[in-house]
Every structure is written in C-alpha cells, then in structure tokens.
PDB file of C-alpha atoms in Angstrom:
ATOM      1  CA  UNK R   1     -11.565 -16.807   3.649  1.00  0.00           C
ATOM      2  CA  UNK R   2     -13.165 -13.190   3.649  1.00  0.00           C
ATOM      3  CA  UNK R   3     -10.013 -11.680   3.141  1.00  0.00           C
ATOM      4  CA  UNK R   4      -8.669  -8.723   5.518  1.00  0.00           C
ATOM      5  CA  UNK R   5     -12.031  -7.121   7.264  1.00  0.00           C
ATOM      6  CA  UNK R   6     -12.094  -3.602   8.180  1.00  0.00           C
ATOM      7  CA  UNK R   7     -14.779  -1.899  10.072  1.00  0.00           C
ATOM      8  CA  UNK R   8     -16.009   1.175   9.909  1.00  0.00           C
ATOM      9  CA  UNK R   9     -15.869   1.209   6.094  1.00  0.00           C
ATOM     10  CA  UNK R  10     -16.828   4.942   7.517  1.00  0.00           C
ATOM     11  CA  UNK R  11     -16.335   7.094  10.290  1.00  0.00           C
ATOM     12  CA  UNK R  12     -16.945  10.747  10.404  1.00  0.00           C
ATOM     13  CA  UNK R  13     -16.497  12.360  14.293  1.00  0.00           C
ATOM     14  CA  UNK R  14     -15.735  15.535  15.692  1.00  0.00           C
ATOM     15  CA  UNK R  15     -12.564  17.024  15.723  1.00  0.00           C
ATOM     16  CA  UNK R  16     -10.835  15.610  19.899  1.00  0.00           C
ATOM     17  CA  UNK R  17     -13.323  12.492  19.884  1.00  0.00           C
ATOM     18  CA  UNK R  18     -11.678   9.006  20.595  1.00  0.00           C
ATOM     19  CA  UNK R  19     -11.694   7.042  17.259  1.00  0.00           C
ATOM     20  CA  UNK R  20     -10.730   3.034  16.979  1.00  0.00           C
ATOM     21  CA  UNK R  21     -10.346   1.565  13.990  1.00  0.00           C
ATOM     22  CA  UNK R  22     -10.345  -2.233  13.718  1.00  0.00           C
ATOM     23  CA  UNK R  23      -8.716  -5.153  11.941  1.00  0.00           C
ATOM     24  CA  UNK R  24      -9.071  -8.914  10.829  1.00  0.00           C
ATOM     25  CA  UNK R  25      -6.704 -10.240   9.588  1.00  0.00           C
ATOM     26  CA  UNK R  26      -6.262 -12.974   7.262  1.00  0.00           C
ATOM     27  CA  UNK R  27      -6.054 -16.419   9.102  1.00  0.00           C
ATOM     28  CA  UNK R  28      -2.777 -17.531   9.225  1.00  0.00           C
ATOM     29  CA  UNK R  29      -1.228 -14.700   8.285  1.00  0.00           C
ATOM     30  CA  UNK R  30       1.927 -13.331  10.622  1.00  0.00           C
ATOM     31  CA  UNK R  31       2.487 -10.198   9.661  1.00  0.00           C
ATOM     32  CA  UNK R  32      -0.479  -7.347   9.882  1.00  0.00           C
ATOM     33  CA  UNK R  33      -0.057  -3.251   8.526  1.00  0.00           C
ATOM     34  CA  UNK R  34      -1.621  -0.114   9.189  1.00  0.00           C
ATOM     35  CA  UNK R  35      -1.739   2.186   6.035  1.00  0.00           C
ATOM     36  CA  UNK R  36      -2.930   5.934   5.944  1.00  0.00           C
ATOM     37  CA  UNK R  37      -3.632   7.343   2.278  1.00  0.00           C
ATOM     38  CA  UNK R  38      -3.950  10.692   1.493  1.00  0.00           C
ATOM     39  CA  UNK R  39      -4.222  12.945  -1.945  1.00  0.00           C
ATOM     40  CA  UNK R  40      -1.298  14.607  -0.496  1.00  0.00           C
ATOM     41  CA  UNK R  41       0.992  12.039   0.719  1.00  0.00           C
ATOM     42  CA  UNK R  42       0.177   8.648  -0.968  1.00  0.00           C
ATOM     43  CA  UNK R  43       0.168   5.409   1.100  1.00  0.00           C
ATOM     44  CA  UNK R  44       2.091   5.936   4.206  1.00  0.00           C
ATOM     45  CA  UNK R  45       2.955   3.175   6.736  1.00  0.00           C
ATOM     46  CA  UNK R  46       2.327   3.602  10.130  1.00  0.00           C
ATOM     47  CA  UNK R  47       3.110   0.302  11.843  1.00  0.00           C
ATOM     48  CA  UNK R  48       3.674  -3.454  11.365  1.00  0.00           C
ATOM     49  CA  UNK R  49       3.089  -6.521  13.640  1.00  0.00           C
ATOM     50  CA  UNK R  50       5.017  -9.771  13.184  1.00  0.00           C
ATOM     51  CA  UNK R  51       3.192 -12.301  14.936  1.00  0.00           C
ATOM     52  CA  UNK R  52       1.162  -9.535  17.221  1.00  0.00           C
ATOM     53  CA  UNK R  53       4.319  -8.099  18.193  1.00  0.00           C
ATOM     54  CA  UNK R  54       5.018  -4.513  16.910  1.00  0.00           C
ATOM     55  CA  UNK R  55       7.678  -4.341  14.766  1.00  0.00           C
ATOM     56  CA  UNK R  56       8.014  -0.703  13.443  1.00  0.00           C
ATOM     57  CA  UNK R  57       5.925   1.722  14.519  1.00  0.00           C
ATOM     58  CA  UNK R  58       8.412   4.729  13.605  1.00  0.00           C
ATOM     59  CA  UNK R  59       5.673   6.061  10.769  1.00  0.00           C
ATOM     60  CA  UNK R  60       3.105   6.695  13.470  1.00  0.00           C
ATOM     61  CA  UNK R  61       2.728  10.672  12.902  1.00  0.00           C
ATOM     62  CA  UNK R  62       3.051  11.657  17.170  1.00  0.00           C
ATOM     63  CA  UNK R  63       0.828   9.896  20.113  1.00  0.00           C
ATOM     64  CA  UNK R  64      -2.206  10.459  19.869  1.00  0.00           C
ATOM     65  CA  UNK R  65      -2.093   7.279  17.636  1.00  0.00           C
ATOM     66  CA  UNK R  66      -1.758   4.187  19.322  1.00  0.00           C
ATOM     67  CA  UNK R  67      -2.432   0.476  17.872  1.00  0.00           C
ATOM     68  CA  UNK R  68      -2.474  -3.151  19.513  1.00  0.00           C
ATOM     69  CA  UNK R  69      -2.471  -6.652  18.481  1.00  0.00           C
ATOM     70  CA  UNK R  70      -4.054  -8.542  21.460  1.00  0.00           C
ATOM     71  CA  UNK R  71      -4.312 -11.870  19.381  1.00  0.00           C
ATOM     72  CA  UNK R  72      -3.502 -13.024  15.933  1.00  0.00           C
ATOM     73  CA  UNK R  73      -7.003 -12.177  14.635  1.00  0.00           C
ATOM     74  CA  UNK R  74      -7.743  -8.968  15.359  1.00  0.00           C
ATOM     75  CA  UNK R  75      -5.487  -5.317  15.444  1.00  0.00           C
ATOM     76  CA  UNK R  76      -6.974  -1.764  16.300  1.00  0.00           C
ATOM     77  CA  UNK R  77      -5.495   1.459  15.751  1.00  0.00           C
ATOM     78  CA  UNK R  78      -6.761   4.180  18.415  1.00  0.00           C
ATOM     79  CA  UNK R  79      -6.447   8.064  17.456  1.00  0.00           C
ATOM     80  CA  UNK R  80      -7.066  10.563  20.616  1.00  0.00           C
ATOM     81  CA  UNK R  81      -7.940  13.440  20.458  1.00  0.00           C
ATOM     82  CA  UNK R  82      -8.627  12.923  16.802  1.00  0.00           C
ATOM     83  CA  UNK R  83      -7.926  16.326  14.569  1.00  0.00           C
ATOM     84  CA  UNK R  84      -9.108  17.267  11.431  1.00  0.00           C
ATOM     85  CA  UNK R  85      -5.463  16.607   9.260  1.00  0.00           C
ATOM     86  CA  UNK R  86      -5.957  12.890  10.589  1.00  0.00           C
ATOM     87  CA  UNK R  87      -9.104  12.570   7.779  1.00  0.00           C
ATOM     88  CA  UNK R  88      -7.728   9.850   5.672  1.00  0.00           C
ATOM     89  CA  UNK R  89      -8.630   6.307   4.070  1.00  0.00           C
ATOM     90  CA  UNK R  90      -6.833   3.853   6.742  1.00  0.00           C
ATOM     91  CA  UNK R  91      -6.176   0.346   5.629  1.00  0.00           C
ATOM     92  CA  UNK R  92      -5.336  -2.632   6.654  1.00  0.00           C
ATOM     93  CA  UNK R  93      -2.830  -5.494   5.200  1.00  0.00           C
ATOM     94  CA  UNK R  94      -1.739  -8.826   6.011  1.00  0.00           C
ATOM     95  CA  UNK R  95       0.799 -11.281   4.860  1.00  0.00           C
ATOM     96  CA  UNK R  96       1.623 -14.614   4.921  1.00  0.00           C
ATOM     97  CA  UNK R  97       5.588 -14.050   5.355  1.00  0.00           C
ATOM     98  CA  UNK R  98       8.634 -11.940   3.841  1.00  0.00           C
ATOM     99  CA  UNK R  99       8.403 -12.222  -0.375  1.00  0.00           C
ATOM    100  CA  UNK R 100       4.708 -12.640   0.164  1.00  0.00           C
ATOM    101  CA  UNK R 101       1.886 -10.379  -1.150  1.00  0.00           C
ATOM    102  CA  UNK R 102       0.131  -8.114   1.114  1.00  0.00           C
ATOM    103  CA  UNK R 103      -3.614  -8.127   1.010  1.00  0.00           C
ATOM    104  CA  UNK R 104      -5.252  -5.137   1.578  1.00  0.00           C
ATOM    105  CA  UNK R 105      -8.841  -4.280   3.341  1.00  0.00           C
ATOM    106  CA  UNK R 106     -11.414  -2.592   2.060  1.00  0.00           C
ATOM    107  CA  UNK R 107     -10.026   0.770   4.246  1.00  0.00           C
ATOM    108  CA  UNK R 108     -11.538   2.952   6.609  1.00  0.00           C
ATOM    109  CA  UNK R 109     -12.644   6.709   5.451  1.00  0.00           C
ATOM    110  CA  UNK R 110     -12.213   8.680   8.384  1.00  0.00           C
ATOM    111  CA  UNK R 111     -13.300  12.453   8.283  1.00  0.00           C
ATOM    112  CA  UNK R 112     -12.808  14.597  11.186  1.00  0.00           C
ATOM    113  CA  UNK R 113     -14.584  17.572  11.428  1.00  0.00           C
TER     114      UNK R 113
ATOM    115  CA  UNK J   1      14.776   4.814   5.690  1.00  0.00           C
ATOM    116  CA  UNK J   2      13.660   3.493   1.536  1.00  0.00           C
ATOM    117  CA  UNK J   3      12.603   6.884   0.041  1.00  0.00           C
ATOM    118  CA  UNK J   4      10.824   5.839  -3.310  1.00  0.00           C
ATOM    119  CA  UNK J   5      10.005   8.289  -6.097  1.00  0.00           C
ATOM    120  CA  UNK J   6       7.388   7.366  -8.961  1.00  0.00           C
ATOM    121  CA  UNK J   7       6.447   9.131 -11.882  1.00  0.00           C
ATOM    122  CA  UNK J   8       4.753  10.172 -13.808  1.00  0.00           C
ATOM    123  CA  UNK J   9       1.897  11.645 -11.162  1.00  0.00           C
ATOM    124  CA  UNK J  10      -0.233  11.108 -14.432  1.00  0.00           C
ATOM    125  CA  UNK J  11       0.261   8.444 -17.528  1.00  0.00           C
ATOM    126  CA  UNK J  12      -2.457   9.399 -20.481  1.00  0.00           C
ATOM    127  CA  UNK J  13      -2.490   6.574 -23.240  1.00  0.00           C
ATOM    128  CA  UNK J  14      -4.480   5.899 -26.278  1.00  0.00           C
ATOM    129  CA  UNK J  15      -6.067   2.223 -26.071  1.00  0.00           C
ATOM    130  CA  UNK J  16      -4.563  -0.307 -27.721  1.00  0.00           C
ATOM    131  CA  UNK J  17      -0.451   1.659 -26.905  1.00  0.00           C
ATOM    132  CA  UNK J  18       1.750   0.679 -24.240  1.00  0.00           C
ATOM    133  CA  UNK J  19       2.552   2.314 -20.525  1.00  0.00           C
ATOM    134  CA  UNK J  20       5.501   2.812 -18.982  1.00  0.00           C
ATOM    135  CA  UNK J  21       5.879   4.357 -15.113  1.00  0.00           C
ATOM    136  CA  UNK J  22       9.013   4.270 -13.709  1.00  0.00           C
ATOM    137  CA  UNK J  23      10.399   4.245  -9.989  1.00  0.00           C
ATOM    138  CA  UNK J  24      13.097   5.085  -8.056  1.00  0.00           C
ATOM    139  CA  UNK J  25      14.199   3.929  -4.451  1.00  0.00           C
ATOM    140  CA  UNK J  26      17.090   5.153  -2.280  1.00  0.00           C
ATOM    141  CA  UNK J  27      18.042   2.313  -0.272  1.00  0.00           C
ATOM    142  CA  UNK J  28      20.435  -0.435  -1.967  1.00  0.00           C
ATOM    143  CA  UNK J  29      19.499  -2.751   0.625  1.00  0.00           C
ATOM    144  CA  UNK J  30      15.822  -3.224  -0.826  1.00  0.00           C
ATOM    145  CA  UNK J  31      15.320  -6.350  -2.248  1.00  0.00           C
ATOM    146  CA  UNK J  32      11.083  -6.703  -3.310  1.00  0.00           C
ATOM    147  CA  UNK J  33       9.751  -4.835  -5.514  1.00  0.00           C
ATOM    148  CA  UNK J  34       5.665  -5.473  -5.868  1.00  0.00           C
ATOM    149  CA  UNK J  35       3.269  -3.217  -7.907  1.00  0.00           C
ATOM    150  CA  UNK J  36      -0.619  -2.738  -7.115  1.00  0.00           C
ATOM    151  CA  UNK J  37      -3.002  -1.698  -8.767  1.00  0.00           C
ATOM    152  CA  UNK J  38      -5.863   0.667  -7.008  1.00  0.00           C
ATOM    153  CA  UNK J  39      -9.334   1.300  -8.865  1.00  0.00           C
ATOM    154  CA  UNK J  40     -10.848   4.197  -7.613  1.00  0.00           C
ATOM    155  CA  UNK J  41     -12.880   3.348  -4.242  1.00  0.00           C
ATOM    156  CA  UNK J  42     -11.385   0.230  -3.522  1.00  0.00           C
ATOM    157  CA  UNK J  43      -7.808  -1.995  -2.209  1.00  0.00           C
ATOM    158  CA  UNK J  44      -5.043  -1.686  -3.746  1.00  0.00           C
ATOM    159  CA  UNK J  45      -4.509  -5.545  -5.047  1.00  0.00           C
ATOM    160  CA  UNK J  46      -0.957  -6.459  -6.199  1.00  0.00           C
ATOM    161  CA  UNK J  47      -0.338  -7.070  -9.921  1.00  0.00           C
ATOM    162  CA  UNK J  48       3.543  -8.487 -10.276  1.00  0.00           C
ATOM    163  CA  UNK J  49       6.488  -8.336  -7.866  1.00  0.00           C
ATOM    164  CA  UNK J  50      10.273  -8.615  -8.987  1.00  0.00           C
ATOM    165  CA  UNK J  51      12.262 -10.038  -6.021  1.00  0.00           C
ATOM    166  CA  UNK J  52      16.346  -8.828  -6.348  1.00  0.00           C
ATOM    167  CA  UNK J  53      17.786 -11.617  -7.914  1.00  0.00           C
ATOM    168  CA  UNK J  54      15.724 -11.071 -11.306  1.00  0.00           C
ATOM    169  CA  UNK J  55      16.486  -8.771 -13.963  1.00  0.00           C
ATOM    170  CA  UNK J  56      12.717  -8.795 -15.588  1.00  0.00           C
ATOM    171  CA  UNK J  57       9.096 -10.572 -14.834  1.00  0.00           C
ATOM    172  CA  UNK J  58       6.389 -11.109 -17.219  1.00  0.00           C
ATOM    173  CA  UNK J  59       2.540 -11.979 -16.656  1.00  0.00           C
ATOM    174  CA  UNK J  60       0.570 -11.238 -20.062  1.00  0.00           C
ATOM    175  CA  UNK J  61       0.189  -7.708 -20.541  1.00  0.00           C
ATOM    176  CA  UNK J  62       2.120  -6.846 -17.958  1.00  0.00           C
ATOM    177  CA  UNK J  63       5.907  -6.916 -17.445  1.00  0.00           C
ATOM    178  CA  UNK J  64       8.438  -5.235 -14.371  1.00  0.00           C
ATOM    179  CA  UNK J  65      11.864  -4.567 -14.853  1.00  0.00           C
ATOM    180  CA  UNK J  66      14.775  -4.135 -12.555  1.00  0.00           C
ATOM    181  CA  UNK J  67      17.921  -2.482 -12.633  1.00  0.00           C
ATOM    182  CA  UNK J  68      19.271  -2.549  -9.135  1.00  0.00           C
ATOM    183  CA  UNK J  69      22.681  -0.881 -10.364  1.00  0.00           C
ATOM    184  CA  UNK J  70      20.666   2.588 -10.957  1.00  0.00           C
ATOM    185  CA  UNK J  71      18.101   1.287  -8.466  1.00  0.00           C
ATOM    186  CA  UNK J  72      15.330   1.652 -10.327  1.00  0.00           C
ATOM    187  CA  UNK J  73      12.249  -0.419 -11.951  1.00  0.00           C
ATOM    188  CA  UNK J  74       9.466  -0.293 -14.076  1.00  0.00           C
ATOM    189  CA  UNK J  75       5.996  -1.264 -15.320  1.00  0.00           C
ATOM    190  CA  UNK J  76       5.548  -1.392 -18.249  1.00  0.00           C
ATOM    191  CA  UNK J  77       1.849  -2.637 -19.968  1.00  0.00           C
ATOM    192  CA  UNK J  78       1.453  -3.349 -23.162  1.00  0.00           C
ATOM    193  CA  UNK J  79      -2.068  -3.342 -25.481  1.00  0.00           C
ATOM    194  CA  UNK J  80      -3.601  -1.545 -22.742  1.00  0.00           C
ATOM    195  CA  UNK J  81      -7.438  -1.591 -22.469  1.00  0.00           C
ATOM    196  CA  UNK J  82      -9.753  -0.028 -20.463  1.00  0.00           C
ATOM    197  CA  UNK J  83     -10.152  -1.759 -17.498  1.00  0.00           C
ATOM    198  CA  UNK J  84      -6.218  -0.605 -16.955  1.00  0.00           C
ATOM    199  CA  UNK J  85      -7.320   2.623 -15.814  1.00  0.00           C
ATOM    200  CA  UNK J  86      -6.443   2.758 -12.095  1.00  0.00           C
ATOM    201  CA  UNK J  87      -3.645   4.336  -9.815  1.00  0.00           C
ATOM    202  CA  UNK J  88      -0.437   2.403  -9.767  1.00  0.00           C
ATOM    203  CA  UNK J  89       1.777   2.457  -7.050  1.00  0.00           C
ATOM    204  CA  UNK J  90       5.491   1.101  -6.984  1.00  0.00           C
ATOM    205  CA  UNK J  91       6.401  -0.405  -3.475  1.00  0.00           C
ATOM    206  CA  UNK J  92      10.401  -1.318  -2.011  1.00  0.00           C
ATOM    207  CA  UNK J  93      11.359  -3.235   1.370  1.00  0.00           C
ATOM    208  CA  UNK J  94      14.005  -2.005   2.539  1.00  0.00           C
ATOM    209  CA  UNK J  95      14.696  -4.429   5.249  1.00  0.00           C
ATOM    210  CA  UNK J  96      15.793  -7.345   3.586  1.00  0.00           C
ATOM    211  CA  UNK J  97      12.869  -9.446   4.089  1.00  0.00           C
ATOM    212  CA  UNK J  98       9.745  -9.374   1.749  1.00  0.00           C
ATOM    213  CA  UNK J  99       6.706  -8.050   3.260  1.00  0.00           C
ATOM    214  CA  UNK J 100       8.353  -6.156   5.749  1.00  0.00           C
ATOM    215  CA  UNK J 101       7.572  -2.667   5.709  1.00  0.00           C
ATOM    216  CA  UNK J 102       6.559  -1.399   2.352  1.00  0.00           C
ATOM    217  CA  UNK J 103       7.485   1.850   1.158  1.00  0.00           C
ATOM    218  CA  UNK J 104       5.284   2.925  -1.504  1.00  0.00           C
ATOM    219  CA  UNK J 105       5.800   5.891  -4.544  1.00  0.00           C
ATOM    220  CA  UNK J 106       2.999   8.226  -4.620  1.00  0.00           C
ATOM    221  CA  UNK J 107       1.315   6.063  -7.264  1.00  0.00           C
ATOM    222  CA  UNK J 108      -0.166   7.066 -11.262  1.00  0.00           C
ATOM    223  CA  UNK J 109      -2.858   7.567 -12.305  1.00  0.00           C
ATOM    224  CA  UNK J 110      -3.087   5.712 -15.763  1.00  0.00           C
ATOM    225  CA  UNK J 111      -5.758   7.042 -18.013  1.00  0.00           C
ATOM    226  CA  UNK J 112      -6.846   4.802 -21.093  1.00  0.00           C
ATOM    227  CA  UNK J 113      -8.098   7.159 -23.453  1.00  0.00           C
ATOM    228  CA  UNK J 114     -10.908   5.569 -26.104  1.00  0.00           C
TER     229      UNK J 114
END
C-alpha cells in the first residue's frame, strides 16, 4: 500500500477562492482525520470519520470549512471563501481501529494570499 | 474536551545524553497515549504508544512512562544521536477508544547538539 495520499502537496490561491483538499485513505482503514498545523497552534483536529460517517467535527474553526466522505477511499475538505489565517499544512490520517496507530499523509501546504 | 500541555517548546542535548519531554492532559477519561515523531518537511510517524493499563513501555532507545494518578507521561530517549533531531508531539484520546480523536501538545523541538 502507498500509504495515506494527499494531493495538492501545494496550493497557494487568493484570499475568497474555493479550495478542496483531498484524501486517500489507507485501504481498509475505518477511521479517516483532518489535521491543520500551524507555528502558532500545533496540530489541531478538525474532524473524524468512522466508516465515512462524521464523527466529530466540533474542531472545524466556523463554515466556511466543510468535508465529506462519499466512499471509504477517498475524503475532501472544502474551504470557501478561503482567507489568509486559513494558510496552514493540512493532513490527513487514517486508522485501522481504536488503540491503533494513525498514519499520516504527506500534508497539504496551503497559502492564501 | 482533553486539553494537553507539553514542554519543553525546546529540548537542547549534547549527543550521546538522554531527553526527557514531559506532558500533561486534563481529561481522566483518556486512555492512549502515542508519541510521533515529525522531521522537518514531512508526517509525523508514531514512535511508541502507552495504552492506560501500563505503567511504562520500552522500544530501544526509547521509553514512555505513565502516571495516570497526576495524569501525566513522558518520553524519555536515551544515547541520543543525531537522527533524533525532530519535533515531538505527545497525543491523548479522550474518548475512551484508541484512535478516536487525538489531542495533540504543541510538540518539541529536540536539538542533538554534536
């Protein structure tokens, strides 16, 4: 397996642009994260999926974030209107089960300008 | 929610010493209690985890202690080399199952001086 796949590994856009970020998962793995990491806040979590059902999504900052999990094998996380505080590294993680490790992607560096 | 604290921000040792970073979490119902490990530009990658019902974990170099009483753990790394130097970051669940929502600390930055 290719581990968790992220794409864009980069995205720079203009501050009120639509941005998606998307997400492969590991095969077989039920439960899928969305991370944002900043300098000034660490790794935060924004929202889980247990078997593409959100689970938690109470870390998503307000709504102009939005994610889906239409099948086991892929995730998105939408921002619009994008701002310039939303420039961040955004991963990725999946997981086998609870007591399990979570394997990161390689992130998405998102700079809004 | 799990409110986890981590420190130092910053961990300077001389090769060859040991490392110690230490965290704190909040909620007494956490019960995992993985460490990663997150070279600059990349994942973070897990190193060791210490589930609730263990006092202590070792893996070579590396050990994690637990004190749920005080609610707090460690890492500690002994003979550390070079390749050590990374960020660190501490992670609790706080919702009784493993994987489940990771809180993280704001990680360390361990620096392995020659």
């Amino acid at each position: 397996d290719a581990g968790v796949i992220q794409s864009p590994r980069h995205e720079v856009t203009e501050m009120g642009q639509e941005v998606t970020l998307r997400c492969k998962p590991i095969s077989g793995h039920d439960y899928l994260f969305w991370y944002r990491q900043t300098m000034m806040r660490g790794l935060e979590l924004l929202i889980y999926f247990n078997n593409n059902v959100p689970i938690d999504d109470s870390g998503m900052p307000e709504d102009r974030f939005s994610a889906k999990m239409p099948n086991a094998s892929f995730s998105t996380l939408k921002i619009q209107p994008s701002e310039p505080r939303d420039s961040a590294v955004y991963f990725c993680a999946s997981s086998f089960g609870p007591y399990t490790e979570a394997f990161f992607g390689q992130g998405t560096r998102l700079t809004v300008v | 929610g799990e409110n986890v604290e981590q420190h130092p921000s910053t961990l300077s040792v001389q090769e060859g010493d040991s490392a110690v970073i230490k965290c704190t979490y909040s909620d007494s119902a956490s019960n995992y209690f993985p460490w990663y490990k997150q070279e600059l530009g990349k994942r973070p990658q897990l190193i060791i985890d210490i589930r609730s019902n263990v006092g202590e974990k070792k893996d070579q170099r590396i050990a994690v202690t637990l004190n749920k009483t005080a609610k707090h753990f460690s890492l500690h790394i002994t003979e550390t080399q070079p390749e050590d130097s990374a960020v660190y970051f501490c992670a609790a669940s706080n919702s009784g199952g493993g994987a489940d929502g990771l809180t993280f600390g704001k990680g360390t930055h361990l620096i392995i001086q020659p």
